[in-house]
C-alpha positions as semicolon CSV with decimal commas, in nm:
position;residue;x (nm);y (nm);z (nm)
1;M;-0,190;-2,031;0,552
2;S;-0,559;-1,976;0,489
3;G;-0,671;-1,777;0,187
4;D;-0,791;-1,490;0,409
5;A;-0,476;-1,446;0,619
6;L;-0,285;-1,122;0,579
7;M;0,059;-1,180;0,440
8;G;0,344;-1,061;0,658
9;P;0,684;-0,906;0,605
10;P;0,881;-0,861;0,398
11;W;0,630;-0,627;0,236
12;Q;0,629;-0,527;-0,127
13;M;0,725;-0,165;-0,190
14;D;0,640;0,054;-0,485
15;W;0,734;0,415;-0,560
16;T;0,532;0,675;-0,746
17;L;0,715;0,800;-1,054
18;K;0,774;1,137;-0,885
19;A;0,916;0,976;-0,570
20;Q;1,137;0,741;-0,772
21;A;1,273;1,032;-0,977
22;A;1,343;1,231;-0,658
23;R;1,521;0,930;-0,503
24;D;1,730;0,875;-0,816
25;A;1,837;1,243;-0,813
26;L;1,981;1,219;-0,460
27;P;2,356;1,186;-0,405
28;E;2,474;0,824;-0,385
29;H;2,549;0,833;-0,011
30;V;2,195;0,956;0,056
31;R;2,045;0,683;-0,165
32;K;2,225;0,431;0,055
33;I;2,060;0,587;0,362
34;V;1,723;0,571;0,184
35;D;1,787;0,204;0,101
36;A;1,854;0,135;0,470
37;A;1,529;0,313;0,561
38;R;1,348;0,106;0,298
39;A;1,487;-0,213;0,449
40;E;1,349;-0,112;0,790
41;L;1,004;-0,049;0,644
42;V;0,968;-0,365;0,439
43;T;1,073;-0,588;0,730
44;A;0,865;-0,419;1,003
45;K;0,585;-0,625;1,152
46;D;0,360;-0,317;1,121
47;P;0,492;-0,056;0,873
48;Y;0,292;0,213;1,055
49;F;0,472;0,132;1,383
50;R;0,148;0,170;1,579
51;G;0,139;0,134;1,955
52;I;0,367;0,239;2,236
53;E;0,739;0,239;2,158
54;T;0,692;0,021;1,852
55;D;0,951;0,218;1,659
56;A;1,207;0,163;1,936
57;E;1,368;-0,103;1,716
58;L;1,445;0,155;1,448
59;P;1,795;0,303;1,439
60;D;1,832;0,627;1,638
61;T;1,854;0,819;1,309
62;M;1,499;0,716;1,202
63;R;1,150;0,790;1,334
64;V;0,799;0,720;1,202
65;E;0,488;0,930;1,258
66;P;0,151;0,984;1,090
67;S;0,166;1,275;0,848
68;L;-0,162;1,396;1,008
69;S;-0,228;1,314;1,373
70;T;-0,601;1,320;1,293
71;N;-0,554;1,035;1,043
72;P;-0,343;0,764;1,213
73;K;-0,432;0,507;0,945
74;G;-0,335;0,741;0,661
75;P;0,002;0,836;0,512
76;H;0,303;0,824;0,742
77;L;0,643;0,993;0,741
78;L;0,964;0,802;0,791
79;H;1,227;1,052;0,899
80;F;1,582;0,941;0,822
81;D;1,936;1,076;0,841
82;N;1,867;1,249;1,176
83;Y;1,565;1,436;1,034
84;H;1,753;1,564;0,730
85;G;1,515;1,369;0,511
86;W;1,180;1,198;0,507
87;L;0,967;0,986;0,285
88;R;0,589;0,983;0,289
89;Y;0,430;0,645;0,238
90;T;0,101;0,463;0,261
91;F;0,059;0,102;0,361
92;M;-0,199;-0,071;0,143
93;R;-0,322;-0,336;0,387
94;R;-0,481;-0,585;0,150
95;V;-0,526;-0,955;0,212
96;H;-0,359;-1,035;-0,117
97;D;-0,042;-0,849;-0,206
98;P;-0,024;-0,586;0,072
99;Q;0,235;-0,322;-0,008
100;I;0,396;0,004;0,090
101;V;0,365;0,289;-0,160
102;V;0,620;0,571;-0,131
103;E;0,449;0,889;-0,247
104;E;0,714;1,152;-0,183
105;I;1,075;1,178;-0,067
106;F;1,270;1,480;0,054
107;W;1,625;1,533;0,173
108;Q;1,830;1,845;0,249
Protein backbone atom coordinates (compact mmCIF):
# COMPACT_ATOMS: atom_id res chain seq x y z
CA MET A 1 0.00 0.00 0.00
CA SER A 2 1.38 3.42 -0.85
CA GLY A 3 1.92 5.97 1.90
CA ASP A 4 -0.94 8.13 0.59
CA ALA A 5 -3.62 5.44 0.34
CA LEU A 6 -6.60 5.74 2.66
CA MET A 7 -6.78 2.87 5.07
CA GLY A 8 -9.95 0.81 4.90
CA PRO A 9 -12.17 -1.02 7.35
CA PRO A 10 -12.19 -2.00 10.06
CA TRP A 11 -12.10 1.61 11.19
CA GLN A 12 -10.92 2.81 14.56
CA MET A 13 -13.69 4.14 16.80
CA ASP A 14 -13.44 6.56 19.68
CA TRP A 15 -16.12 7.92 22.01
CA THR A 16 -16.29 11.32 23.64
CA LEU A 17 -16.32 11.06 27.43
CA LYS A 18 -19.98 12.15 27.50
CA ALA A 19 -21.00 9.55 24.90
CA GLN A 20 -19.03 6.80 26.67
CA ALA A 21 -20.67 7.66 30.00
CA ALA A 22 -24.12 7.62 28.37
CA ARG A 23 -23.39 4.24 26.75
CA ASP A 24 -22.14 2.79 30.04
CA ALA A 25 -25.34 3.93 31.79
CA LEU A 26 -27.59 2.01 29.39
CA PRO A 27 -29.12 -1.33 30.41
CA GLU A 28 -26.97 -4.32 29.44
CA HIS A 29 -29.31 -5.55 26.68
CA VAL A 30 -29.19 -2.10 25.06
CA ARG A 31 -25.38 -1.98 25.28
CA LYS A 32 -25.37 -5.24 23.30
CA ILE A 33 -27.51 -3.57 20.62
CA VAL A 34 -25.13 -0.60 20.60
CA ASP A 35 -22.18 -2.99 20.24
CA ALA A 36 -23.88 -4.57 17.21
CA ALA A 37 -24.43 -1.11 15.72
CA ARG A 38 -20.76 -0.30 16.39
CA ALA A 39 -19.71 -3.46 14.56
CA GLU A 40 -21.73 -2.39 11.52
CA LEU A 41 -20.08 1.04 11.49
CA VAL A 42 -16.47 -0.05 11.89
CA THR A 43 -16.76 -2.65 9.12
CA ALA A 44 -18.65 -0.51 6.58
CA LYS A 45 -16.79 0.38 3.40
CA ASP A 46 -18.06 3.97 3.82
CA PRO A 47 -19.22 4.76 7.39
CA TYR A 48 -21.42 7.56 6.01
CA PHE A 49 -23.26 5.07 3.75
CA ARG A 50 -23.31 7.58 0.89
CA GLY A 51 -24.99 6.78 -2.39
CA ILE A 52 -28.17 5.01 -3.38
CA GLU A 53 -29.22 2.11 -1.15
CA THR A 54 -25.77 1.84 0.40
CA ASP A 55 -27.25 1.15 3.81
CA ALA A 56 -29.31 -1.73 2.40
CA GLU A 57 -26.78 -4.12 3.94
CA LEU A 58 -27.60 -2.85 7.43
CA PRO A 59 -30.05 -4.87 9.53
CA ASP A 60 -33.67 -3.74 9.21
CA THR A 61 -33.46 -2.28 12.72
CA MET A 62 -30.73 0.24 11.73
CA ARG A 63 -30.61 3.26 9.43
CA VAL A 64 -28.00 5.96 8.77
CA GLU A 65 -28.65 9.56 7.76
CA PRO A 66 -26.85 12.90 7.92
CA SER A 67 -27.80 14.81 11.04
CA LEU A 68 -28.27 17.87 8.76
CA SER A 69 -29.33 17.32 5.15
CA THR A 70 -27.49 20.53 4.25
CA ASN A 71 -24.20 19.01 5.49
CA PRO A 72 -23.90 15.50 4.00
CA LYS A 73 -20.20 15.28 4.91
CA GLY A 74 -20.83 16.28 8.53
CA PRO A 75 -22.08 14.32 11.54
CA HIS A 76 -24.40 11.39 10.87
CA LEU A 77 -27.00 9.55 12.93
CA LEU A 78 -27.09 5.80 13.18
CA HIS A 79 -30.58 4.84 14.32
CA PHE A 80 -30.73 1.47 16.06
CA ASP A 81 -33.24 -0.71 17.89
CA ASN A 82 -36.04 0.22 15.45
CA TYR A 83 -35.51 3.96 16.02
CA HIS A 84 -35.60 3.67 19.81
CA GLY A 85 -32.03 4.93 19.91
CA TRP A 86 -29.41 6.72 17.89
CA LEU A 87 -25.80 7.68 18.06
CA ARG A 88 -24.31 10.73 16.42
CA TYR A 89 -20.88 10.25 14.94
CA THR A 90 -18.34 11.90 12.69
CA PHE A 91 -15.99 10.07 10.37
CA MET A 92 -12.52 11.60 10.46
CA ARG A 93 -11.34 10.72 6.96
CA ARG A 94 -7.59 11.06 7.34
CA VAL A 95 -4.96 9.27 5.29
CA HIS A 96 -3.27 8.05 8.44
CA ASP A 97 -5.45 6.65 11.19
CA PRO A 98 -8.97 7.47 9.92
CA GLN A 99 -11.54 6.95 12.64
CA ILE A 100 -15.14 7.26 13.69
CA VAL A 101 -15.84 9.53 16.67
CA VAL A 102 -19.12 8.95 18.53
CA GLU A 103 -20.21 12.30 19.93
CA GLU A 104 -23.58 11.48 21.47
CA ILE A 105 -25.80 8.48 22.14
CA PHE A 106 -29.48 8.34 23.06
CA TRP A 107 -31.90 5.53 23.77
CA GLN A 108 -35.46 5.45 25.15
